[in-house]
């Protein structure tokens, strides 16, 4: 899973067959079914129209994508949420993060050893308690977001629900770019020995991330852009 997670950062369109060949070159022989299962477990998802590798929730909890052609002009207008696999020296964790699209500021994040929907919902609740509510919260169609507890909470808070189109990872592009930056600049270079070291390392890295200039926001700093307009 660690090798596949690193490879998907280099080749975002790599599917099961590509991963199987990559592993074979490293003298790791696996069946198609096992590679697919481990990709699902590690949340490794290729970017191209395809049969979904993530487990989709119930259709009644799937919502349309609201961001197409939307002009995003202020903080807390649109947030994006996602989950990714984080490798450690021994084992792995999952990280949920919520990004403010306008400023690229991470309004909430957390790590867990499970993919339970309650873990992601907790991150959203804490972000709202600290920063207030967004107008729209966008996610993919994974079971953590297309479930009763998540949808009911956002409806109660009167937050518009937006979800990526099927097989369209680029709909959630800003949080996907954040994962790439986090993994290349910190996770892959500093594999943590345990959950505490992982948490403290990410916390320290985020402080630098929030206080450096970003090309995507006209060389402004996420913290300054978020706070100055919030």
mmCIF file with all atom_site columns, C-alpha atoms in Angstrom:
data_model
loop_
_atom_site.group_PDB
_atom_site.id
_atom_site.type_symbol
_atom_site.label_atom_id
_atom_site.label_alt_id
_atom_site.label_comp_id
_atom_site.label_asym_id
_atom_site.label_entity_id
_atom_site.label_seq_id
_atom_site.pdbx_PDB_ins_code
_atom_site.Cartn_x
_atom_site.Cartn_y
_atom_site.Cartn_z
_atom_site.occupancy
_atom_site.B_iso_or_equiv
_atom_site.pdbx_formal_charge
_atom_site.auth_seq_id
_atom_site.auth_comp_id
_atom_site.auth_asym_id
_atom_site.auth_atom_id
_atom_site.pdbx_PDB_model_num
ATOM 1   C CA . UNK A 1 1   ? 0.000   0.000   0.000   1.00 0.00 ? 1   UNK A CA 1
ATOM 2   C CA . UNK A 1 2   ? 2.905   2.319   0.748   1.00 0.00 ? 2   UNK A CA 1
ATOM 3   C CA . UNK A 1 3   ? 4.389   1.728   -2.731  1.00 0.00 ? 3   UNK A CA 1
ATOM 4   C CA . UNK A 1 4   ? 1.035   2.222   -4.447  1.00 0.00 ? 4   UNK A CA 1
ATOM 5   C CA . UNK A 1 5   ? 0.341   5.418   -2.502  1.00 0.00 ? 5   UNK A CA 1
ATOM 6   C CA . UNK A 1 6   ? 3.711   6.837   -3.564  1.00 0.00 ? 6   UNK A CA 1
ATOM 7   C CA . UNK A 1 7   ? 3.173   5.747   -7.187  1.00 0.00 ? 7   UNK A CA 1
ATOM 8   C CA . UNK A 1 8   ? -0.284  7.350   -7.505  1.00 0.00 ? 8   UNK A CA 1
ATOM 9   C CA . UNK A 1 9   ? 1.307   10.699  -6.600  1.00 0.00 ? 9   UNK A CA 1
ATOM 10  C CA . UNK A 1 10  ? 3.671   10.293  -9.571  1.00 0.00 ? 10  UNK A CA 1
ATOM 11  C CA . UNK A 1 11  ? 1.136   8.782   -11.961 1.00 0.00 ? 11  UNK A CA 1
ATOM 12  C CA . UNK A 1 12  ? -2.380  9.921   -10.973 1.00 0.00 ? 12  UNK A CA 1
ATOM 13  C CA . UNK A 1 13  ? -4.051  7.809   -13.685 1.00 0.00 ? 13  UNK A CA 1
ATOM 14  C CA . UNK A 1 14  ? -2.491  4.503   -12.580 1.00 0.00 ? 14  UNK A CA 1
ATOM 15  C CA . UNK A 1 15  ? -5.176  1.837   -12.269 1.00 0.00 ? 15  UNK A CA 1
ATOM 16  C CA . UNK A 1 16  ? -5.110  -1.738  -10.976 1.00 0.00 ? 16  UNK A CA 1
ATOM 17  C CA . UNK A 1 17  ? -3.236  -3.184  -13.970 1.00 0.00 ? 17  UNK A CA 1
ATOM 18  C CA . UNK A 1 18  ? -0.603  -0.422  -13.870 1.00 0.00 ? 18  UNK A CA 1
ATOM 19  C CA . UNK A 1 19  ? -0.136  -0.950  -10.131 1.00 0.00 ? 19  UNK A CA 1
ATOM 20  C CA . UNK A 1 20  ? 0.136   -4.696  -10.618 1.00 0.00 ? 20  UNK A CA 1
ATOM 21  C CA . UNK A 1 21  ? 2.901   -4.190  -13.209 1.00 0.00 ? 21  UNK A CA 1
ATOM 22  C CA . UNK A 1 22  ? 4.703   -1.661  -10.999 1.00 0.00 ? 22  UNK A CA 1
ATOM 23  C CA . UNK A 1 23  ? 4.736   -4.116  -8.096  1.00 0.00 ? 23  UNK A CA 1
ATOM 24  C CA . UNK A 1 24  ? 5.879   -6.960  -10.339 1.00 0.00 ? 24  UNK A CA 1
ATOM 25  C CA . UNK A 1 25  ? 8.893   -4.855  -11.398 1.00 0.00 ? 25  UNK A CA 1
ATOM 26  C CA . UNK A 1 26  ? 9.755   -4.667  -7.697  1.00 0.00 ? 26  UNK A CA 1
ATOM 27  C CA . UNK A 1 27  ? 9.429   -8.463  -7.470  1.00 0.00 ? 27  UNK A CA 1
ATOM 28  C CA . UNK A 1 28  ? 6.104   -8.313  -5.635  1.00 0.00 ? 28  UNK A CA 1
ATOM 29  C CA . UNK A 1 29  ? 3.672   -10.629 -7.394  1.00 0.00 ? 29  UNK A CA 1
ATOM 30  C CA . UNK A 1 30  ? -0.013  -10.143 -6.576  1.00 0.00 ? 30  UNK A CA 1
ATOM 31  C CA . UNK A 1 31  ? -3.271  -11.088 -8.229  1.00 0.00 ? 31  UNK A CA 1
ATOM 32  C CA . UNK A 1 32  ? -5.496  -8.445  -9.823  1.00 0.00 ? 32  UNK A CA 1
ATOM 33  C CA . UNK A 1 33  ? -8.077  -8.920  -7.054  1.00 0.00 ? 33  UNK A CA 1
ATOM 34  C CA . UNK A 1 34  ? -5.561  -8.414  -4.243  1.00 0.00 ? 34  UNK A CA 1
ATOM 35  C CA . UNK A 1 35  ? -4.102  -5.268  -5.808  1.00 0.00 ? 35  UNK A CA 1
ATOM 36  C CA . UNK A 1 36  ? -7.623  -3.868  -6.218  1.00 0.00 ? 36  UNK A CA 1
ATOM 37  C CA . UNK A 1 37  ? -8.485  -4.708  -2.582  1.00 0.00 ? 37  UNK A CA 1
ATOM 38  C CA . UNK A 1 38  ? -5.336  -3.017  -1.257  1.00 0.00 ? 38  UNK A CA 1
ATOM 39  C CA . UNK A 1 39  ? -5.933  0.050   -3.428  1.00 0.00 ? 39  UNK A CA 1
ATOM 40  C CA . UNK A 1 40  ? -9.379  0.359   -1.893  1.00 0.00 ? 40  UNK A CA 1
ATOM 41  C CA . UNK A 1 41  ? -7.998  -0.093  1.617   1.00 0.00 ? 41  UNK A CA 1
ATOM 42  C CA . UNK A 1 42  ? -5.344  2.572   1.026   1.00 0.00 ? 42  UNK A CA 1
ATOM 43  C CA . UNK A 1 43  ? -7.805  4.971   -0.663  1.00 0.00 ? 43  UNK A CA 1
ATOM 44  C CA . UNK A 1 44  ? -5.604  4.951   -3.786  1.00 0.00 ? 44  UNK A CA 1
ATOM 45  C CA . UNK A 1 45  ? -7.871  6.228   -6.564  1.00 0.00 ? 45  UNK A CA 1
ATOM 46  C CA . UNK A 1 46  ? -6.738  6.892   -10.166 1.00 0.00 ? 46  UNK A CA 1
ATOM 47  C CA . UNK A 1 47  ? -7.936  10.100  -11.814 1.00 0.00 ? 47  UNK A CA 1
ATOM 48  C CA . UNK A 1 48  ? -9.872  9.234   -14.966 1.00 0.00 ? 48  UNK A CA 1
ATOM 49  C CA . UNK A 1 49  ? -13.413 8.090   -15.800 1.00 0.00 ? 49  UNK A CA 1
ATOM 50  C CA . UNK A 1 50  ? -13.620 4.557   -14.451 1.00 0.00 ? 50  UNK A CA 1
ATOM 51  C CA . UNK A 1 51  ? -15.544 2.087   -12.390 1.00 0.00 ? 51  UNK A CA 1
ATOM 52  C CA . UNK A 1 52  ? -15.427 3.430   -8.843  1.00 0.00 ? 52  UNK A CA 1
ATOM 53  C CA . UNK A 1 53  ? -12.768 1.974   -6.547  1.00 0.00 ? 53  UNK A CA 1
ATOM 54  C CA . UNK A 1 54  ? -14.119 3.650   -3.432  1.00 0.00 ? 54  UNK A CA 1
ATOM 55  C CA . UNK A 1 55  ? -17.209 2.183   -1.880  1.00 0.00 ? 55  UNK A CA 1
ATOM 56  C CA . UNK A 1 56  ? -20.148 4.347   -2.821  1.00 0.00 ? 56  UNK A CA 1
ATOM 57  C CA . UNK A 1 57  ? -22.901 5.128   -0.333  1.00 0.00 ? 57  UNK A CA 1
ATOM 58  C CA . UNK A 1 58  ? -26.647 4.804   -0.798  1.00 0.00 ? 58  UNK A CA 1
ATOM 59  C CA . UNK A 1 59  ? -28.091 6.631   -3.807  1.00 0.00 ? 59  UNK A CA 1
ATOM 60  C CA . UNK A 1 60  ? -30.545 8.543   -1.603  1.00 0.00 ? 60  UNK A CA 1
ATOM 61  C CA . UNK A 1 61  ? -27.563 10.289  0.034   1.00 0.00 ? 61  UNK A CA 1
ATOM 62  C CA . UNK A 1 62  ? -25.839 11.254  -3.240  1.00 0.00 ? 62  UNK A CA 1
ATOM 63  C CA . UNK A 1 63  ? -26.033 14.957  -4.124  1.00 0.00 ? 63  UNK A CA 1
ATOM 64  C CA . UNK A 1 64  ? -25.195 16.884  -7.324  1.00 0.00 ? 64  UNK A CA 1
ATOM 65  C CA . UNK A 1 65  ? -21.951 18.771  -7.906  1.00 0.00 ? 65  UNK A CA 1
ATOM 66  C CA . UNK A 1 66  ? -22.527 22.483  -7.245  1.00 0.00 ? 66  UNK A CA 1
ATOM 67  C CA . UNK A 1 67  ? -19.122 24.035  -8.001  1.00 0.00 ? 67  UNK A CA 1
ATOM 68  C CA . UNK A 1 68  ? -19.062 23.954  -11.801 1.00 0.00 ? 68  UNK A CA 1
ATOM 69  C CA . UNK A 1 69  ? -18.775 27.550  -13.098 1.00 0.00 ? 69  UNK A CA 1
ATOM 70  C CA . UNK A 1 70  ? -19.195 28.881  -9.552  1.00 0.00 ? 70  UNK A CA 1
ATOM 71  C CA . UNK A 1 71  ? -17.185 32.031  -8.787  1.00 0.00 ? 71  UNK A CA 1
ATOM 72  C CA . UNK A 1 72  ? -15.558 31.596  -5.390  1.00 0.00 ? 72  UNK A CA 1
ATOM 73  C CA . UNK A 1 73  ? -14.893 35.049  -3.968  1.00 0.00 ? 73  UNK A CA 1
ATOM 74  C CA . UNK A 1 74  ? -14.725 34.749  -0.186  1.00 0.00 ? 74  UNK A CA 1
ATOM 75  C CA . UNK A 1 75  ? -13.640 32.433  2.638   1.00 0.00 ? 75  UNK A CA 1
ATOM 76  C CA . UNK A 1 76  ? -16.193 29.964  4.015   1.00 0.00 ? 76  UNK A CA 1
ATOM 77  C CA . UNK A 1 77  ? -18.048 30.049  0.710   1.00 0.00 ? 77  UNK A CA 1
ATOM 78  C CA . UNK A 1 78  ? -16.829 26.592  -0.338  1.00 0.00 ? 78  UNK A CA 1
ATOM 79  C CA . UNK A 1 79  ? -15.038 23.948  1.674   1.00 0.00 ? 79  UNK A CA 1
ATOM 80  C CA . UNK A 1 80  ? -13.794 20.627  0.315   1.00 0.00 ? 80  UNK A CA 1
ATOM 81  C CA . UNK A 1 81  ? -13.328 17.497  2.427   1.00 0.00 ? 81  UNK A CA 1
ATOM 82  C CA . UNK A 1 82  ? -11.482 14.262  1.685   1.00 0.00 ? 82  UNK A CA 1
ATOM 83  C CA . UNK A 1 83  ? -9.750  11.281  3.287   1.00 0.00 ? 83  UNK A CA 1
ATOM 84  C CA . UNK A 1 84  ? -6.328  9.884   2.405   1.00 0.00 ? 84  UNK A CA 1
ATOM 85  C CA . UNK A 1 85  ? -4.042  7.038   3.424   1.00 0.00 ? 85  UNK A CA 1
ATOM 86  C CA . UNK A 1 86  ? -0.981  8.070   5.450   1.00 0.00 ? 86  UNK A CA 1
ATOM 87  C CA . UNK A 1 87  ? 1.872   5.506   5.608   1.00 0.00 ? 87  UNK A CA 1
ATOM 88  C CA . UNK A 1 88  ? 4.096   5.262   8.689   1.00 0.00 ? 88  UNK A CA 1
ATOM 89  C CA . UNK A 1 89  ? 7.249   3.270   9.452   1.00 0.00 ? 89  UNK A CA 1
ATOM 90  C CA . UNK A 1 90  ? 5.053   0.499   10.801  1.00 0.00 ? 90  UNK A CA 1
ATOM 91  C CA . UNK A 1 91  ? 1.432   0.480   9.708   1.00 0.00 ? 91  UNK A CA 1
ATOM 92  C CA . UNK A 1 92  ? -0.675  3.382   8.518   1.00 0.00 ? 92  UNK A CA 1
ATOM 93  C CA . UNK A 1 93  ? -3.364  5.870   9.487   1.00 0.00 ? 93  UNK A CA 1
ATOM 94  C CA . UNK A 1 94  ? -6.088  7.766   7.660   1.00 0.00 ? 94  UNK A CA 1
ATOM 95  C CA . UNK A 1 95  ? -6.260  11.552  7.550   1.00 0.00 ? 95  UNK A CA 1
ATOM 96  C CA . UNK A 1 96  ? -9.359  13.670  6.974   1.00 0.00 ? 96  UNK A CA 1
ATOM 97  C CA . UNK A 1 97  ? -8.870  17.307  5.991   1.00 0.00 ? 97  UNK A CA 1
ATOM 98  C CA . UNK A 1 98  ? -11.191 20.200  5.142   1.00 0.00 ? 98  UNK A CA 1
ATOM 99  C CA . UNK A 1 99  ? -9.814  22.990  2.940   1.00 0.00 ? 99  UNK A CA 1
ATOM 100 C CA . UNK A 1 100 ? -11.262 26.451  2.347   1.00 0.00 ? 100 UNK A CA 1
ATOM 101 C CA . UNK A 1 101 ? -11.130 26.733  -1.439  1.00 0.00 ? 101 UNK A CA 1
ATOM 102 C CA . UNK A 1 102 ? -10.843 30.538  -1.559  1.00 0.00 ? 102 UNK A CA 1
ATOM 103 C CA . UNK A 1 103 ? -7.736  30.742  0.637   1.00 0.00 ? 103 UNK A CA 1
ATOM 104 C CA . UNK A 1 104 ? -6.397  27.133  0.550   1.00 0.00 ? 104 UNK A CA 1
ATOM 105 C CA . UNK A 1 105 ? -6.440  27.299  4.363   1.00 0.00 ? 105 UNK A CA 1
ATOM 106 C CA . UNK A 1 106 ? -6.984  23.981  6.174   1.00 0.00 ? 106 UNK A CA 1
ATOM 107 C CA . UNK A 1 107 ? -9.917  24.738  8.457   1.00 0.00 ? 107 UNK A CA 1
ATOM 108 C CA . UNK A 1 108 ? -9.957  21.259  10.001  1.00 0.00 ? 108 UNK A CA 1
ATOM 109 C CA . UNK A 1 109 ? -8.076  17.975  10.021  1.00 0.00 ? 109 UNK A CA 1
ATOM 110 C CA . UNK A 1 110 ? -7.659  14.788  12.015  1.00 0.00 ? 110 UNK A CA 1
ATOM 111 C CA . UNK A 1 111 ? -6.064  11.339  11.878  1.00 0.00 ? 111 UNK A CA 1
ATOM 112 C CA . UNK A 1 112 ? -7.638  7.992   12.695  1.00 0.00 ? 112 UNK A CA 1
ATOM 113 C CA . UNK A 1 113 ? -6.961  4.287   12.329  1.00 0.00 ? 113 UNK A CA 1
ATOM 114 C CA . UNK A 1 114 ? -10.388 3.684   10.780  1.00 0.00 ? 114 UNK A CA 1
ATOM 115 C CA . UNK A 1 115 ? -12.553 4.891   7.915   1.00 0.00 ? 115 UNK A CA 1
ATOM 116 C CA . UNK A 1 116 ? -15.656 5.248   10.065  1.00 0.00 ? 116 UNK A CA 1
ATOM 117 C CA . UNK A 1 117 ? -17.956 8.091   8.987   1.00 0.00 ? 117 UNK A CA 1
ATOM 118 C CA . UNK A 1 118 ? -17.987 9.417   12.557  1.00 0.00 ? 118 UNK A CA 1
ATOM 119 C CA . UNK A 1 119 ? -14.271 10.304  12.328  1.00 0.00 ? 119 UNK A CA 1
ATOM 120 C CA . UNK A 1 120 ? -14.771 12.521  9.272   1.00 0.00 ? 120 UNK A CA 1
ATOM 121 C CA . UNK A 1 121 ? -17.919 14.076  10.724  1.00 0.00 ? 121 UNK A CA 1
ATOM 122 C CA . UNK A 1 122 ? -15.999 14.956  13.876  1.00 0.00 ? 122 UNK A CA 1
ATOM 123 C CA . UNK A 1 123 ? -13.470 16.919  11.775  1.00 0.00 ? 123 UNK A CA 1
ATOM 124 C CA . UNK A 1 124 ? -16.305 18.867  10.113  1.00 0.00 ? 124 UNK A CA 1
ATOM 125 C CA . UNK A 1 125 ? -17.957 19.640  13.445  1.00 0.00 ? 125 UNK A CA 1
ATOM 126 C CA . UNK A 1 126 ? -14.715 20.890  14.978  1.00 0.00 ? 126 UNK A CA 1
ATOM 127 C CA . UNK A 1 127 ? -13.986 23.059  11.910  1.00 0.00 ? 127 UNK A CA 1
ATOM 128 C CA . UNK A 1 128 ? -17.425 24.664  12.160  1.00 0.00 ? 128 UNK A CA 1
ATOM 129 C CA . UNK A 1 129 ? -17.041 25.262  15.895  1.00 0.00 ? 129 UNK A CA 1
ATOM 130 C CA . UNK A 1 130 ? -13.783 27.140  15.248  1.00 0.00 ? 130 UNK A CA 1
ATOM 131 C CA . UNK A 1 131 ? -14.415 28.898  11.928  1.00 0.00 ? 131 UNK A CA 1
ATOM 132 C CA . UNK A 1 132 ? -18.171 29.018  11.429  1.00 0.00 ? 132 UNK A CA 1
ATOM 133 C CA . UNK A 1 133 ? -20.200 27.347  8.667   1.00 0.00 ? 133 UNK A CA 1
ATOM 134 C CA . UNK A 1 134 ? -19.406 27.217  4.944   1.00 0.00 ? 134 UNK A CA 1
ATOM 135 C CA . UNK A 1 135 ? -22.082 27.911  2.359   1.00 0.00 ? 135 UNK A CA 1
ATOM 136 C CA . UNK A 1 136 ? -21.179 24.704  0.481   1.00 0.00 ? 136 UNK A CA 1
ATOM 137 C CA . UNK A 1 137 ? -19.252 21.597  1.525   1.00 0.00 ? 137 UNK A CA 1
ATOM 138 C CA . UNK A 1 138 ? -17.987 19.424  -1.328  1.00 0.00 ? 138 UNK A CA 1
ATOM 139 C CA . UNK A 1 139 ? -16.873 15.786  -1.057  1.00 0.00 ? 139 UNK A CA 1
ATOM 140 C CA . UNK A 1 140 ? -16.643 12.637  -3.123  1.00 0.00 ? 140 UNK A CA 1
ATOM 141 C CA . UNK A 1 141 ? -19.362 9.981   -3.043  1.00 0.00 ? 141 UNK A CA 1
ATOM 142 C CA . UNK A 1 142 ? -17.620 7.745   -0.512  1.00 0.00 ? 142 UNK A CA 1
ATOM 143 C CA . UNK A 1 143 ? -19.581 6.100   2.272   1.00 0.00 ? 143 UNK A CA 1
ATOM 144 C CA . UNK A 1 144 ? -18.201 8.525   4.881   1.00 0.00 ? 144 UNK A CA 1
ATOM 145 C CA . UNK A 1 145 ? -20.055 11.355  3.125   1.00 0.00 ? 145 UNK A CA 1
ATOM 146 C CA . UNK A 1 146 ? -23.011 9.629   1.458   1.00 0.00 ? 146 UNK A CA 1
ATOM 147 C CA . UNK A 1 147 ? -24.521 8.402   4.714   1.00 0.00 ? 147 UNK A CA 1
ATOM 148 C CA . UNK A 1 148 ? -27.323 9.504   7.032   1.00 0.00 ? 148 UNK A CA 1
ATOM 149 C CA . UNK A 1 149 ? -25.227 11.020  9.830   1.00 0.00 ? 149 UNK A CA 1
ATOM 150 C CA . UNK A 1 150 ? -23.147 13.245  7.530   1.00 0.00 ? 150 UNK A CA 1
ATOM 151 C CA . UNK A 1 151 ? -26.031 14.391  5.332   1.00 0.00 ? 151 UNK A CA 1
ATOM 152 C CA . UNK A 1 152 ? -28.366 14.962  8.299   1.00 0.00 ? 152 UNK A CA 1
ATOM 153 C CA . UNK A 1 153 ? -25.785 17.115  10.082  1.00 0.00 ? 153 UNK A CA 1
ATOM 154 C CA . UNK A 1 154 ? -25.153 19.345  7.053   1.00 0.00 ? 154 UNK A CA 1
ATOM 155 C CA . UNK A 1 155 ? -28.883 19.734  6.460   1.00 0.00 ? 155 UNK A CA 1
ATOM 156 C CA . UNK A 1 156 ? -29.413 20.656  10.103  1.00 0.00 ? 156 UNK A CA 1
ATOM 157 C CA . UNK A 1 157 ? -26.684 23.307  9.790   1.00 0.00 ? 157 UNK A CA 1
ATOM 158 C CA . UNK A 1 158 ? -28.233 24.505  6.487   1.00 0.00 ? 158 UNK A CA 1
ATOM 159 C CA . UNK A 1 159 ? -25.008 23.812  4.573   1.00 0.00 ? 159 UNK A CA 1
ATOM 160 C CA . UNK A 1 160 ? -25.424 23.025  0.875   1.00 0.00 ? 160 UNK A CA 1
ATOM 161 C CA . UNK A 1 161 ? -24.148 19.541  0.005   1.00 0.00 ? 161 UNK A CA 1
ATOM 162 C CA . UNK A 1 162 ? -22.037 19.084  -3.123  1.00 0.00 ? 162 UNK A CA 1
ATOM 163 C CA . UNK A 1 163 ? -20.491 15.825  -4.337  1.00 0.00 ? 163 UNK A CA 1
ATOM 164 C CA . UNK A 1 164 ? -18.074 14.968  -7.141  1.00 0.00 ? 164 UNK A CA 1
ATOM 165 C CA . UNK A 1 165 ? -19.464 13.395  -10.256 1.00 0.00 ? 165 UNK A CA 1
ATOM 166 C CA . UNK A 1 166 ? -18.866 9.659   -10.523 1.00 0.00 ? 166 UNK A CA 1
ATOM 167 C CA . UNK A 1 167 ? -15.243 8.994   -11.457 1.00 0.00 ? 167 UNK A CA 1
ATOM 168 C CA . UNK A 1 168 ? -14.321 12.705  -11.395 1.00 0.00 ? 168 UNK A CA 1
ATOM 169 C CA . UNK A 1 169 ? -11.566 13.208  -8.794  1.00 0.00 ? 169 UNK A CA 1
ATOM 170 C CA . UNK A 1 170 ? -10.722 16.555  -10.405 1.00 0.00 ? 170 UNK A CA 1
ATOM 171 C CA . UNK A 1 171 ? -14.022 17.928  -9.085  1.00 0.00 ? 171 UNK A CA 1
ATOM 172 C CA . UNK A 1 172 ? -12.321 17.961  -5.657  1.00 0.00 ? 172 UNK A CA 1
ATOM 173 C CA . UNK A 1 173 ? -9.009  19.194  -7.093  1.00 0.00 ? 173 UNK A CA 1
ATOM 174 C CA . UNK A 1 174 ? -7.942  21.597  -4.337  1.00 0.00 ? 174 UNK A CA 1
ATOM 175 C CA . UNK A 1 175 ? -7.910  19.020  -1.548  1.00 0.00 ? 175 UNK A CA 1
ATOM 176 C CA . UNK A 1 176 ? -6.265  16.540  -3.948  1.00 0.00 ? 176 UNK A CA 1
ATOM 177 C CA . UNK A 1 177 ? -3.464  19.036  -4.593  1.00 0.00 ? 177 UNK A CA 1
ATOM 178 C CA . UNK A 1 178 ? -3.091  19.541  -0.851  1.00 0.00 ? 178 UNK A CA 1
ATOM 179 C CA . UNK A 1 179 ? -2.615  15.781  -0.335  1.00 0.00 ? 179 UNK A CA 1
ATOM 180 C CA . UNK A 1 180 ? 0.107   15.742  -2.986  1.00 0.00 ? 180 UNK A CA 1
ATOM 181 C CA . UNK A 1 181 ? 1.935   18.646  -1.337  1.00 0.00 ? 181 UNK A CA 1
ATOM 182 C CA . UNK A 1 182 ? 1.647   17.155  2.152   1.00 0.00 ? 182 UNK A CA 1
ATOM 183 C CA . UNK A 1 183 ? 2.889   13.736  1.100   1.00 0.00 ? 183 UNK A CA 1
ATOM 184 C CA . UNK A 1 184 ? 5.817   14.893  -1.054  1.00 0.00 ? 184 UNK A CA 1
ATOM 185 C CA . UNK A 1 185 ? 6.992   17.618  1.293   1.00 0.00 ? 185 UNK A CA 1
ATOM 186 C CA . UNK A 1 186 ? 6.482   15.829  4.609   1.00 0.00 ? 186 UNK A CA 1
ATOM 187 C CA . UNK A 1 187 ? 4.954   12.340  4.843   1.00 0.00 ? 187 UNK A CA 1
ATOM 188 C CA . UNK A 1 188 ? 7.254   10.506  2.404   1.00 0.00 ? 188 UNK A CA 1
ATOM 189 C CA . UNK A 1 189 ? 10.327  12.340  3.723   1.00 0.00 ? 189 UNK A CA 1
ATOM 190 C CA . UNK A 1 190 ? 9.540   11.903  7.420   1.00 0.00 ? 190 UNK A CA 1
ATOM 191 C CA . UNK A 1 191 ? 7.767   8.569   8.032   1.00 0.00 ? 191 UNK A CA 1
ATOM 192 C CA . UNK A 1 192 ? 6.390   8.611   11.574  1.00 0.00 ? 192 UNK A CA 1
ATOM 193 C CA . UNK A 1 193 ? 6.995   5.759   14.006  1.00 0.00 ? 193 UNK A CA 1
ATOM 194 C CA . UNK A 1 194 ? 3.554   6.088   15.658  1.00 0.00 ? 194 UNK A CA 1
ATOM 195 C CA . UNK A 1 195 ? 0.332   8.090   15.657  1.00 0.00 ? 195 UNK A CA 1
ATOM 196 C CA . UNK A 1 196 ? 1.548   10.759  18.078  1.00 0.00 ? 196 UNK A CA 1
ATOM 197 C CA . UNK A 1 197 ? 4.670   11.493  16.046  1.00 0.00 ? 197 UNK A CA 1
ATOM 198 C CA . UNK A 1 198 ? 2.540   11.589  12.904  1.00 0.00 ? 198 UNK A CA 1
ATOM 199 C CA . UNK A 1 199 ? 0.080   14.069  14.449  1.00 0.00 ? 199 UNK A CA 1
ATOM 200 C CA . UNK A 1 200 ? 2.766   16.389  15.796  1.00 0.00 ? 200 UNK A CA 1
ATOM 201 C CA . UNK A 1 201 ? 4.695   16.277  12.512  1.00 0.00 ? 201 UNK A CA 1
ATOM 202 C CA . UNK A 1 202 ? 1.646   17.210  10.434  1.00 0.00 ? 202 UNK A CA 1
ATOM 203 C CA . UNK A 1 203 ? 0.729   19.941  12.915  1.00 0.00 ? 203 UNK A CA 1
ATOM 204 C CA . UNK A 1 204 ? 4.200   21.487  12.585  1.00 0.00 ? 204 UNK A CA 1
ATOM 205 C CA . UNK A 1 205 ? 4.195   21.173  8.787   1.00 0.00 ? 205 UNK A CA 1
ATOM 206 C CA . UNK A 1 206 ? 0.765   22.830  8.535   1.00 0.00 ? 206 UNK A CA 1
ATOM 207 C CA . UNK A 1 207 ? 2.080   25.858  10.402  1.00 0.00 ? 207 UNK A CA 1
ATOM 208 C CA . UNK A 1 208 ? 4.650   26.340  7.620   1.00 0.00 ? 208 UNK A CA 1
ATOM 209 C CA . UNK A 1 209 ? 2.096   25.556  4.883   1.00 0.00 ? 209 UNK A CA 1
ATOM 210 C CA . UNK A 1 210 ? -0.300  28.206  6.156   1.00 0.00 ? 210 UNK A CA 1
ATOM 211 C CA . UNK A 1 211 ? 2.407   30.870  6.360   1.00 0.00 ? 211 UNK A CA 1
ATOM 212 C CA . UNK A 1 212 ? 4.100   30.574  2.996   1.00 0.00 ? 212 UNK A CA 1
ATOM 213 C CA . UNK A 1 213 ? 3.152   32.028  -0.388  1.00 0.00 ? 213 UNK A CA 1
ATOM 214 C CA . UNK A 1 214 ? 1.095   29.865  -2.766  1.00 0.00 ? 214 UNK A CA 1
ATOM 215 C CA . UNK A 1 215 ? 1.076   30.199  -6.546  1.00 0.00 ? 215 UNK A CA 1
ATOM 216 C CA . UNK A 1 216 ? -2.592  29.197  -6.752  1.00 0.00 ? 216 UNK A CA 1
ATOM 217 C CA . UNK A 1 217 ? -3.659  32.250  -4.735  1.00 0.00 ? 217 UNK A CA 1
ATOM 218 C CA . UNK A 1 218 ? -1.436  34.905  -6.347  1.00 0.00 ? 218 UNK A CA 1
ATOM 219 C CA . UNK A 1 219 ? 1.528   34.225  -4.040  1.00 0.00 ? 219 UNK A CA 1
ATOM 220 C CA . UNK A 1 220 ? -0.505  35.077  -0.946  1.00 0.00 ? 220 UNK A CA 1
ATOM 221 C CA . UNK A 1 221 ? -0.338  33.088  2.280   1.00 0.00 ? 221 UNK A CA 1
ATOM 222 C CA . UNK A 1 222 ? -3.369  30.880  3.127   1.00 0.00 ? 222 UNK A CA 1
ATOM 223 C CA . UNK A 1 223 ? -3.586  32.117  6.723   1.00 0.00 ? 223 UNK A CA 1
ATOM 224 C CA . UNK A 1 224 ? -3.419  35.784  5.730   1.00 0.00 ? 224 UNK A CA 1
ATOM 225 C CA . UNK A 1 225 ? -5.890  35.352  2.850   1.00 0.00 ? 225 UNK A CA 1
ATOM 226 C CA . UNK A 1 226 ? -8.352  33.470  5.061   1.00 0.00 ? 226 UNK A CA 1
ATOM 227 C CA . UNK A 1 227 ? -8.117  35.756  8.096   1.00 0.00 ? 227 UNK A CA 1
ATOM 228 C CA . UNK A 1 228 ? -8.060  39.042  6.170   1.00 0.00 ? 228 UNK A CA 1
ATOM 229 C CA . UNK A 1 229 ? -11.294 38.283  4.354   1.00 0.00 ? 229 UNK A CA 1
ATOM 230 C CA . UNK A 1 230 ? -13.092 36.146  6.935   1.00 0.00 ? 230 UNK A CA 1
#
